[in-house]
Amino acid sequence: MAESHDNNLQTTVDGVRAIEIYYRPVKETAGNETVFYQSQIRFNAPSMGVLPPARYAAVLEASPQSVKIFELAFRQFLKALNKFSQRGVQYDWISIAMPVRYLKKPDCVQSVAAMCKSEIMKHERICFEISPSVLEETDGYAASAIKELVDNDFHVMITGIGGSCPVLKLGDFPADFFMLSPLAATVSSDNAKAFSCAKAVIDLINELGSDAIICDVVEKSQLKELKELECTYYTGKLSGTFMAERYVRARNSDSSDEPEQNLTE
């Protein structure tokens, strides 16, 4: 059976939440300490199982339902952050994906600020993760909303940098973090041209006063390359796979019961 709230938006499927949020650490390349967490929203679909973003993100971004779904996920996310604080989990911020459609809402900042206030959550503990499609926006609304979010102490991270996105537009969007496409994690100094291209993108991000994060790092040998690229942060299997809310614990807690939660990212 399905349970519906909030204008008939389905919130449970067969007794489980329709939306599940998973979390993975983002670490420093220098000290290898966990400083942030990246979240991932997954959907429980009766006929298809658990759907990661790769299975639904493009369709959701184009749908008006993305606004209601984001608000449902964000409220669930805020409650999880409060639980993490109760457990003593240390982090600077945790990210959550925000659809570009929501970002461009005239009351975007006021809406998320109101939800934070209702859950007594500080703005600086939250990073809104925006897809690279935002770089194709030319009307100025998305860029203005990003600036307003940052001015209100939220963090903003644009993902997928270095793939097919227009890198030269990064300066038009004042995000404080940019996550590079998975391809950047495979760059080696043995390939001088590819390494120089990756270094140029990271240098640009640093010159903008932002920080770069490389994802999909799987081996310790890659950390040396990241340091040479002057990339401050990384995530991927080496830092830890996505895990369910109940397995996010304080750093000194026993995590031996943590199951493998990795799906197609």
Coordinates of C-alpha atoms in Angstrom, one line a residue:
M1 CA 0.0 0.0 0.0
A2 CA 1.1 3.6 -0.6
E3 CA 0.7 6.5 1.7
S4 CA 0.3 10.0 0.4
H5 CA 0.8 13.4 1.9
D6 CA 1.5 16.9 0.6
N7 CA -0.9 17.3 -2.3
N8 CA -1.0 13.6 -3.1
L9 CA 2.7 13.1 -3.3
Q10 CA 3.5 9.5 -2.5
T11 CA 5.8 9.2 0.6
T12 CA 5.8 5.5 1.3
V13 CA 5.7 2.3 -0.8
D14 CA 4.6 -0.9 0.8
G15 CA 5.4 0.4 4.2
V16 CA 8.9 1.8 3.4
R17 CA 9.8 5.3 2.6
A18 CA 9.5 6.2 -1.1
I19 CA 12.7 8.3 -0.7
E20 CA 15.9 7.0 0.9
I21 CA 19.0 9.2 1.4
Y22 CA 22.5 7.7 1.5
Y23 CA 25.7 9.4 2.5
R24 CA 29.4 9.0 1.8
P25 CA 32.4 10.9 3.2
V26 CA 34.3 13.6 1.4
K27 CA 37.9 13.7 2.6
E28 CA 40.9 16.0 2.4
T29 CA 43.7 14.8 0.1
A30 CA 46.3 16.0 2.6
G31 CA 45.3 14.8 6.0
N32 CA 42.7 12.2 4.7
E33 CA 40.2 13.4 7.3
T34 CA 36.5 13.4 6.6
V35 CA 35.3 17.0 6.4
F36 CA 32.1 16.8 4.4
Y37 CA 29.5 14.2 3.4
Q38 CA 27.8 13.9 0.1
S39 CA 24.2 12.6 0.1
Q40 CA 22.5 10.7 -2.6
I41 CA 18.7 10.4 -3.0
R42 CA 17.4 7.0 -4.1
F43 CA 13.8 6.0 -4.8
N44 CA 12.1 2.8 -3.8
A45 CA 10.2 1.6 -6.9
P46 CA 8.0 -1.6 -6.4
S47 CA 8.7 -2.9 -9.9
M48 CA 12.3 -1.8 -10.3
G49 CA 13.8 -1.9 -6.8
V50 CA 16.0 0.9 -5.5
L51 CA 16.8 3.6 -8.1
P52 CA 20.0 5.6 -7.8
P53 CA 20.3 9.1 -9.5
A54 CA 21.7 7.6 -12.7
R55 CA 18.3 6.0 -13.3
Y56 CA 16.1 9.0 -12.7
A57 CA 17.9 12.3 -12.4
A58 CA 17.5 13.5 -16.0
V59 CA 13.8 12.8 -16.0
L60 CA 13.3 14.3 -12.6
E61 CA 15.1 17.5 -13.5
A62 CA 12.6 18.1 -16.3
S63 CA 9.5 17.4 -14.3
P64 CA 7.4 19.9 -12.3
Q65 CA 7.2 17.2 -9.6
S66 CA 10.9 17.8 -8.8
V67 CA 9.9 20.8 -6.7
K68 CA 7.6 18.7 -4.4
I69 CA 10.0 15.8 -4.3
F70 CA 12.9 18.0 -3.4
E71 CA 11.0 19.5 -0.5
L72 CA 10.0 16.1 0.8
A73 CA 13.6 14.9 0.5
F74 CA 15.0 18.1 2.1
R75 CA 12.8 17.8 5.2
Q76 CA 13.8 14.1 5.6
F77 CA 17.5 15.2 5.1
L78 CA 17.2 17.9 7.8
K79 CA 15.9 15.4 10.3
A80 CA 18.8 13.0 9.5
L81 CA 21.3 15.8 10.1
N82 CA 19.8 16.4 13.5
K83 CA 20.2 12.7 14.3
F84 CA 23.9 12.8 13.2
S85 CA 24.5 15.7 15.6
Q86 CA 22.9 13.6 18.4
R87 CA 25.4 10.8 17.6
G88 CA 28.4 13.1 17.6
V89 CA 29.0 12.9 13.8
Q90 CA 31.5 15.6 12.9
Y91 CA 31.3 17.4 9.6
D92 CA 31.4 20.9 8.1
W93 CA 28.5 20.3 5.7
I94 CA 26.5 17.6 4.0
S95 CA 25.3 18.0 0.5
I96 CA 21.9 17.4 -1.0
A97 CA 20.9 17.6 -4.7
M98 CA 18.7 20.5 -5.6
P99 CA 17.0 20.5 -9.0
V100 CA 17.7 23.5 -11.2
R101 CA 13.9 24.0 -11.5
Y102 CA 13.8 24.5 -7.7
L103 CA 16.9 26.7 -7.7
K104 CA 15.1 29.1 -10.1
K105 CA 12.0 29.4 -7.9
P106 CA 11.5 33.0 -6.9
D107 CA 11.2 32.0 -3.3
C108 CA 13.9 29.3 -3.3
V109 CA 16.2 30.8 -0.6
Q110 CA 13.2 31.8 1.6
S111 CA 11.7 28.3 1.3
V112 CA 14.9 26.4 2.3
A113 CA 15.6 28.9 5.0
A114 CA 12.1 28.4 6.5
M115 CA 12.5 24.6 6.5
C116 CA 15.9 24.9 8.2
K117 CA 14.4 27.2 10.8
S118 CA 11.6 24.6 11.5
E119 CA 14.3 21.9 12.2
I120 CA 16.7 24.3 14.0
M121 CA 19.4 23.7 11.5
K122 CA 22.3 26.1 10.7
H123 CA 22.6 27.1 7.1
E124 CA 26.3 26.5 7.0
R125 CA 25.8 22.8 7.6
I126 CA 24.1 22.4 4.3
C127 CA 25.5 22.3 0.7
F128 CA 23.2 22.4 -2.2
E129 CA 24.4 20.2 -5.0
I130 CA 23.5 21.5 -8.5
S131 CA 23.8 19.5 -11.8
P132 CA 26.1 20.9 -14.5
S133 CA 23.0 21.7 -16.6
V134 CA 22.8 24.9 -14.6
L135 CA 25.8 26.2 -16.6
E136 CA 23.5 26.3 -19.6
E137 CA 21.1 28.8 -17.9
T138 CA 21.5 32.2 -19.5
D139 CA 18.7 34.3 -17.9
G140 CA 20.7 35.0 -14.7
Y141 CA 18.1 33.6 -12.3
A142 CA 20.1 30.5 -11.4
A143 CA 23.3 32.5 -10.9
S144 CA 21.5 35.0 -8.7
A145 CA 19.9 32.3 -6.6
I146 CA 23.3 30.7 -6.1
K147 CA 24.7 34.0 -4.9
E148 CA 21.8 34.5 -2.6
L149 CA 22.2 31.0 -1.1
V150 CA 25.9 31.7 -0.5
D151 CA 25.1 35.1 1.0
N152 CA 22.8 33.4 3.4
D153 CA 25.6 31.1 4.6
F154 CA 24.5 28.0 2.6
H155 CA 27.1 26.2 0.5
V156 CA 26.6 25.5 -3.2
M157 CA 28.5 22.8 -5.2
I158 CA 28.1 22.4 -9.0
T159 CA 28.9 18.8 -10.1
G160 CA 30.1 17.2 -13.3
I161 CA 32.8 19.8 -14.1
G162 CA 35.2 18.8 -16.8
G163 CA 32.9 16.5 -18.7
S164 CA 30.7 18.0 -21.4
C165 CA 29.9 21.1 -19.4
P166 CA 31.0 24.6 -20.6
V167 CA 33.9 25.2 -18.2
L168 CA 34.3 28.8 -19.3
K169 CA 31.0 29.6 -17.7
L170 CA 32.1 28.6 -14.2
G171 CA 32.9 32.3 -13.3
D172 CA 29.3 33.2 -13.9
F173 CA 28.0 30.9 -11.1
P174 CA 29.4 31.8 -7.7
A175 CA 29.4 28.3 -6.1
D176 CA 32.0 27.7 -3.4
F177 CA 32.6 24.1 -4.5
F178 CA 32.9 22.4 -7.9
M179 CA 32.9 18.6 -8.2
L180 CA 34.8 17.4 -11.2
S181 CA 33.5 14.6 -13.4
P182 CA 34.6 11.0 -12.7
L183 CA 37.0 11.2 -15.6
A184 CA 39.3 13.6 -13.6
A185 CA 40.0 10.8 -11.1
T186 CA 41.6 8.7 -13.9
V187 CA 44.0 11.4 -15.0
S188 CA 47.7 10.4 -14.5
S189 CA 50.8 12.5 -14.7
D190 CA 52.0 9.9 -17.2
N191 CA 49.6 11.4 -19.7
A192 CA 51.0 15.0 -19.8
K193 CA 48.2 16.4 -22.0
A194 CA 45.3 15.1 -19.9
F195 CA 47.1 16.0 -16.7
S196 CA 47.6 19.6 -17.9
C197 CA 43.9 19.9 -18.9
A198 CA 42.8 18.7 -15.4
K199 CA 45.3 21.0 -13.7
A200 CA 44.0 23.9 -15.8
V201 CA 40.4 23.3 -14.7
I202 CA 41.4 23.0 -11.0
D203 CA 43.6 26.1 -11.3
L204 CA 40.6 28.0 -12.7
I205 CA 38.4 26.8 -9.8
N206 CA 41.0 27.9 -7.3
E207 CA 41.4 31.3 -8.9
L208 CA 37.6 31.8 -8.6
G209 CA 38.1 31.4 -4.9
S210 CA 36.3 28.0 -4.8
D211 CA 37.4 24.5 -4.0
A212 CA 37.6 21.5 -6.3
I213 CA 36.4 18.0 -5.3
I214 CA 37.3 15.0 -7.4
C215 CA 34.9 12.0 -7.2
D216 CA 35.3 8.3 -7.9
V217 CA 38.8 7.9 -6.4
V218 CA 39.4 4.2 -5.7
E219 CA 43.1 3.7 -5.0
K220 CA 45.6 5.3 -2.7
S221 CA 48.0 5.8 -5.6
Q222 CA 45.6 8.4 -6.9
L223 CA 46.0 10.7 -3.9
K224 CA 49.5 11.6 -5.0
E225 CA 48.1 12.7 -8.4
L226 CA 45.4 14.7 -6.6
K227 CA 48.0 16.6 -4.5
E228 CA 50.0 17.4 -7.7
L229 CA 46.8 18.7 -9.2
E230 CA 46.3 20.9 -6.1
C231 CA 42.8 19.4 -5.5
T232 CA 41.9 19.7 -1.9
Y233 CA 39.1 17.2 -1.5
Y234 CA 38.1 13.8 -2.9
T235 CA 35.4 11.2 -2.6
G236 CA 34.8 7.7 -4.0
K237 CA 35.4 4.1 -2.8
L238 CA 38.7 5.1 -1.2
S239 CA 36.9 7.6 1.1
G240 CA 33.9 5.3 1.7
T241 CA 30.9 4.1 -0.2
F242 CA 27.3 5.5 0.1
M243 CA 25.7 4.2 3.3
A244 CA 22.2 4.4 4.8
E245 CA 21.4 7.0 7.4
R246 CA 21.6 4.5 10.3
Y247 CA 25.2 3.6 9.5
V248 CA 26.6 7.2 9.6
R249 CA 28.4 7.3 12.9
A250 CA 30.9 9.4 14.8
R251 CA 34.5 8.8 13.6
N252 CA 35.5 6.9 16.7
S253 CA 32.4 4.6 16.6
D254 CA 32.6 1.0 15.6
S255 CA 31.7 0.8 11.9
S256 CA 32.4 -2.9 11.4
D257 CA 28.7 -3.5 10.9
E258 CA 28.5 -1.1 8.0
P259 CA 27.2 -3.0 4.9
E260 CA 28.2 -2.4 1.4
Q261 CA 25.6 0.1 0.0
N262 CA 27.2 1.0 -3.3
L263 CA 24.9 1.2 -6.4
T264 CA 25.6 2.7 -9.7
E265 CA 26.5 6.3 -8.9

